[in-house]
Short mmCIF file of C-alpha atoms in Angstrom, two decimals:
data_model
loop_
_atom_site.label_atom_id
_atom_site.label_comp_id
_atom_site.label_asym_id
_atom_site.label_seq_id
_atom_site.Cartn_x
_atom_site.Cartn_y
_atom_site.Cartn_z
CA TYR A 24 56.89 98.20 34.94
CA LEU A 25 58.58 101.41 35.91
CA LEU A 26 61.57 99.39 35.29
CA ASP A 27 60.97 98.34 32.37
CA ALA A 28 59.81 102.02 31.36
CA GLY A 29 63.03 103.52 32.29
CA VAL A 30 62.67 104.51 36.25
CA ASN A 31 65.28 103.23 38.21
CA TRP A 32 65.52 105.77 41.24
CA PHE A 33 64.11 104.25 44.65
CA ASP A 34 63.60 106.35 47.52
CA THR A 35 63.46 104.50 51.25
CA ALA A 36 64.31 104.78 54.52
CA ASP A 37 65.70 102.76 57.58
CA SER A 38 62.51 103.98 59.90
CA TYR A 39 59.78 103.10 56.97
CA GLY A 40 58.40 99.90 58.41
CA THR A 41 59.30 100.12 62.16
CA GLY A 42 58.70 97.79 65.55
CA ASP A 43 58.21 94.25 64.88
CA LEU A 44 58.17 95.47 60.64
CA LYS A 45 61.49 97.63 61.50
CA GLY A 46 62.84 98.61 57.92
CA GLN A 47 60.65 96.82 55.77
CA SER A 48 60.51 99.08 52.85
CA GLU A 49 64.11 98.09 52.59
CA LYS A 50 63.52 95.01 53.05
CA LEU A 51 61.15 94.49 50.10
CA LEU A 52 63.40 96.96 47.94
CA GLY A 53 65.98 94.23 48.76
CA LYS A 54 63.91 91.16 47.83
CA PHE A 55 62.04 92.94 44.88
CA ASP A 56 65.74 93.57 43.26
CA VAL A 57 66.82 90.09 43.58
CA ALA A 58 63.92 88.38 42.54
CA TYR A 59 64.00 91.59 39.17
CA MET A 60 67.70 90.54 38.38
CA GLN A 61 66.63 87.22 38.66
CA LYS A 62 63.74 87.08 36.21
CA LYS A 63 65.74 89.12 33.75
CA ARG A 64 69.09 87.38 34.42
CA LEU A 65 70.67 90.17 34.74
CA LYS A 66 74.21 90.54 36.48
CA ALA A 67 74.13 93.84 37.52
CA SER A 68 71.16 95.80 38.90
CA LYS A 69 68.81 98.31 37.11
CA CYS A 70 67.34 99.59 40.39
CA ASN A 71 69.36 102.85 42.16
CA PHE A 72 68.63 102.89 46.08
CA ALA A 73 68.52 106.41 48.15
CA THR A 74 67.72 105.55 51.71
CA LYS A 75 67.67 108.06 55.04
CA LEU A 76 68.76 107.18 58.30
CA ALA A 77 67.17 108.84 61.18
CA PRO A 78 68.96 110.63 63.27
CA PHE A 79 67.20 109.10 67.10
CA PRO A 80 68.32 110.17 69.96
CA SER A 81 69.51 106.83 70.46
CA ARG A 82 72.09 106.80 67.84
CA VAL A 83 74.90 108.60 69.97
CA GLY A 84 78.57 109.10 67.61
CA SER A 85 79.97 107.95 64.81
CA GLU A 86 79.59 103.83 65.11
CA SER A 87 75.92 104.08 66.01
CA MET A 88 75.06 105.70 62.41
CA TYR A 89 77.81 103.04 60.57
CA ARG A 90 75.87 100.14 62.11
CA ALA A 91 72.54 101.88 61.21
CA GLY A 92 73.80 102.22 57.56
CA LEU A 93 75.85 98.37 57.57
CA GLU A 94 71.80 97.32 58.54
CA SER A 95 70.44 99.04 55.66
CA VAL A 96 72.95 97.51 53.22
CA ASP A 97 71.74 94.55 54.97
CA ARG A 98 68.01 94.90 54.38
CA LEU A 99 68.87 96.07 50.92
CA GLN A 100 71.01 93.19 50.01
CA ARG A 101 73.44 95.71 48.42
CA ASN A 102 75.13 98.30 48.93
CA ILE A 103 73.28 101.85 48.92
CA ASP A 104 73.52 105.01 46.31
CA ILE A 105 73.05 107.35 48.71
CA VAL A 106 73.13 107.17 51.89
CA GLN A 107 70.45 110.52 53.41
CA LEU A 108 70.46 112.42 56.84
CA HIS A 109 67.04 111.78 57.18
CA TRP A 110 66.57 115.20 59.23
CA PRO A 111 68.83 117.63 60.95
CA PRO A 112 70.07 116.15 65.03
CA TYR A 113 67.11 118.70 66.94
CA TRP A 114 68.55 119.39 70.80
CA LEU A 115 68.98 122.12 72.95
CA VAL A 116 72.07 123.65 71.80
CA PRO A 117 73.52 124.38 68.81
CA GLN A 118 76.73 123.09 69.86
CA VAL A 119 75.35 119.58 70.29
CA ASN A 120 74.01 119.56 67.06
CA ARG A 121 76.79 120.43 64.97
CA TRP A 122 78.58 117.40 66.94
CA PHE A 123 75.91 115.33 66.41
CA GLU A 124 75.82 116.11 62.82
CA LYS A 125 79.72 115.93 62.15
CA GLU A 126 79.51 112.63 63.97
CA TYR A 127 76.55 111.24 61.58
CA LEU A 128 78.31 112.48 58.25
CA ARG A 129 82.57 111.01 59.14
CA ALA A 130 80.04 107.62 59.77
CA PHE A 131 78.52 108.09 55.74
CA ASN A 132 82.02 109.05 54.45
CA ARG A 133 83.17 105.97 56.25
CA LEU A 134 80.41 103.77 54.54
CA ILE A 135 81.88 105.50 51.31
CA GLN A 136 85.10 104.58 51.79
CA GLU A 137 84.27 101.11 52.38
CA ASN A 138 82.25 100.91 49.07
CA GLN A 139 78.58 100.48 51.08
CA ALA A 140 77.51 104.04 49.85
CA THR A 141 78.16 105.86 46.69
CA GLN A 142 77.28 109.32 47.34
CA VAL A 143 75.71 111.41 50.68
CA GLY A 144 72.67 113.00 50.55
CA VAL A 145 70.23 115.38 53.52
CA SER A 146 67.09 116.10 54.03
CA ASN A 147 64.59 118.50 55.07
CA TYR A 148 67.45 120.97 55.80
CA GLY A 149 66.82 125.01 55.29
CA PRO A 150 69.53 127.12 53.69
CA LYS A 151 71.74 128.47 56.74
CA THR A 152 71.77 124.57 58.33
CA LEU A 153 72.83 122.97 54.39
CA ARG A 154 75.79 125.76 54.04
CA ILE A 155 76.67 124.60 57.51
CA ALA A 156 76.27 120.70 56.36
CA GLN A 157 78.33 120.56 53.47
CA LYS A 158 81.05 122.43 55.47
CA THR A 159 80.98 120.17 57.66
CA ALA A 160 80.72 117.01 55.13
CA ILE A 161 83.78 118.41 53.30
CA GLU A 162 85.49 118.20 56.71
CA CYS A 163 84.73 114.93 57.13
CA GLY A 164 86.21 113.67 53.33
CA SER A 165 83.19 113.65 51.75
CA ARG A 166 80.52 115.99 50.32
CA ILE A 167 76.84 116.43 49.97
CA TYR A 168 75.05 115.82 46.53
CA THR A 169 71.34 116.27 47.66
CA ASN A 170 68.64 117.90 49.67
CA GLN A 171 65.18 115.99 49.77
CA VAL A 172 62.64 118.78 50.93
CA GLN A 173 58.94 119.01 50.57
CA PHE A 174 58.42 120.97 47.51
CA SER A 175 55.13 121.71 45.47
CA LEU A 176 53.11 124.05 44.62
CA LEU A 177 51.10 124.59 47.93
CA SER A 178 54.92 124.29 49.51
CA ARG A 179 57.25 126.59 47.84
CA TYR A 180 59.26 127.94 50.61
CA PRO A 181 62.66 126.55 49.07
CA LEU A 182 61.77 129.13 46.22
CA ASP A 183 61.27 131.83 48.99
CA ASN A 184 63.60 130.94 51.84
CA GLY A 185 67.10 130.83 49.83
CA LEU A 186 67.19 127.39 49.53
CA ALA A 187 66.84 127.08 45.76
CA GLU A 188 70.36 129.68 45.35
CA ALA A 189 71.60 128.05 48.41
CA CYS A 190 71.75 124.31 46.41
CA GLU A 191 72.92 126.08 43.08
CA GLU A 192 75.62 127.72 45.07
CA LEU A 193 76.60 124.77 46.60
CA GLY A 194 75.99 122.20 44.50
CA ILE A 195 73.58 120.05 45.62
CA GLN A 196 70.73 118.93 43.98
CA PRO A 197 67.29 119.92 45.28
CA ILE A 198 64.56 117.31 45.61
CA GLY A 199 61.10 117.67 46.45
CA TYR A 200 58.40 115.34 47.76
CA SER A 201 54.73 115.62 48.17
CA PRO A 202 54.78 117.47 44.94
CA LEU A 203 51.32 116.44 44.64
CA ALA A 204 50.32 117.47 48.08
CA LEU A 205 49.16 114.38 49.05
CA GLY A 206 46.85 114.24 46.55
CA LEU A 207 45.50 117.37 46.47
CA LEU A 208 46.75 118.82 43.27
CA THR A 209 45.48 115.43 41.22
CA ASP A 210 42.34 116.84 40.53
CA LYS A 211 40.99 113.56 41.51
CA TYR A 212 39.17 114.64 45.00
CA THR A 213 35.82 116.46 45.43
CA MET A 214 34.09 117.65 48.72
CA SER A 215 31.79 115.07 47.74
CA ASN A 216 34.87 111.94 46.95
CA LEU A 217 37.37 112.92 49.44
CA PRO A 218 40.12 109.89 50.49
CA LYS A 219 39.81 107.97 53.21
CA GLY A 220 41.61 108.23 56.62
CA PRO A 221 43.12 111.35 58.20
CA ARG A 222 43.50 113.19 54.49
CA ALA A 223 39.71 113.89 54.50
CA LEU A 224 40.31 116.42 57.30
CA LEU A 225 42.77 118.04 55.46
CA PHE A 226 40.63 118.29 52.29
CA LYS A 227 37.91 119.07 53.59
CA GLU A 228 39.60 122.23 54.57
CA PHE A 229 42.09 123.21 51.84
CA LEU A 230 40.33 121.98 48.48
CA PRO A 231 37.70 125.07 48.68
CA LYS A 232 40.73 127.38 48.90
CA ILE A 233 42.67 126.03 46.13
CA ASN A 234 39.46 126.06 43.46
CA LYS A 235 40.98 128.76 41.55
CA LEU A 236 44.60 127.13 41.01
CA LEU A 237 42.80 123.65 39.91
CA ASP A 238 40.76 125.77 37.05
CA VAL A 239 44.20 127.64 35.90
CA LEU A 240 45.26 123.77 36.31
CA ARG A 241 42.84 122.00 33.94
CA ASP A 242 42.76 124.82 31.49
CA ILE A 243 46.44 123.91 30.94
CA ALA A 244 46.02 120.06 31.03
CA LYS A 245 43.35 120.62 28.72
CA LYS A 246 45.15 123.00 26.20
CA ARG A 247 48.61 120.78 26.55
CA ASN A 248 46.17 116.69 26.32
CA LYS A 249 48.05 116.14 29.72
CA THR A 250 46.33 116.20 33.41
CA VAL A 251 46.33 118.12 36.24
CA SER A 252 49.26 115.36 37.90
CA GLN A 253 51.14 115.86 34.39
CA VAL A 254 51.08 119.83 34.88
CA VAL A 255 51.76 119.81 38.36
CA LEU A 256 54.81 117.79 38.24
CA ASN A 257 56.23 119.70 35.41
CA TRP A 258 56.08 122.86 37.58
CA ASN A 259 58.13 121.34 40.11
CA LEU A 260 60.77 120.14 37.27
CA GLN A 261 61.10 123.25 35.99
CA LYS A 262 61.70 124.46 38.87
CA GLY A 263 65.32 122.26 38.96
CA PHE A 264 64.06 120.16 41.37
CA LEU A 265 63.84 115.93 40.77
CA LEU A 266 60.91 114.33 42.36
CA LEU A 267 59.82 111.71 44.62
CA VAL A 268 56.57 110.43 43.14
CA GLY A 269 53.93 108.18 45.01
CA ILE A 270 52.66 105.30 43.07
CA ARG A 271 50.71 102.96 44.07
CA ASN A 272 49.51 101.20 40.88
CA ILE A 273 50.14 100.43 37.24
CA VAL A 274 47.71 102.80 36.40
CA GLN A 275 49.44 105.86 38.23
CA ALA A 276 52.72 105.24 37.35
CA LYS A 277 51.75 105.14 33.31
CA GLU A 278 50.01 108.74 33.99
CA LYS A 279 53.28 109.92 36.35
CA ILE A 280 55.76 109.05 33.84
CA ILE A 281 56.10 112.16 31.51
#
């Protein structure tokens, strides 16, 4: 449904599906892509895949991250459109962090040079670390095009800590994940109708605190003949962020395609 409706970007990570299911998300996307092309008798894919490679402690040096990229290519059964560093390498010594980061970005550039990937992105970077990473990426022969961070009406720190300005200055497109705040901003839950699982504890704490915000969103939605979710997503888009929206079924897909 999404592809036929014109949505053609899908985000994943090599850590989505671990243990015996290593890289399961990438595997499923790759299988779907092949099956869709066969069904539609297409010679080229309509999908664009962005995947995130995790800076696990076991991945030391450029070669280890390069091999991780090739493993993702194998699971996706095609090249990667945006290869992203899932989070900054965090160690006790800043010099060690920067060494790991530089090695990882060298690996990404190598993937691009070999046509295994098209662009470089990062995830969960703040303004200071993003500036350093962009400088390092350029030194390694490429550049960073995207930065994926948590962003919503309940998590507006990218607007407050200078990250949005840094992205504009560096020519990096910010991408917001959790734009609906794990479902808190969908207006589909109440204290008597909580989601199942661990989210229920979160919703019990936060739903009473956002009643005034939800009232405003409901009023806007009613005047615009939209759903609350659509109003929320549009707010994020108007701030210059591309969005990663979790969609579980066609009903949700129809609602969230604005």
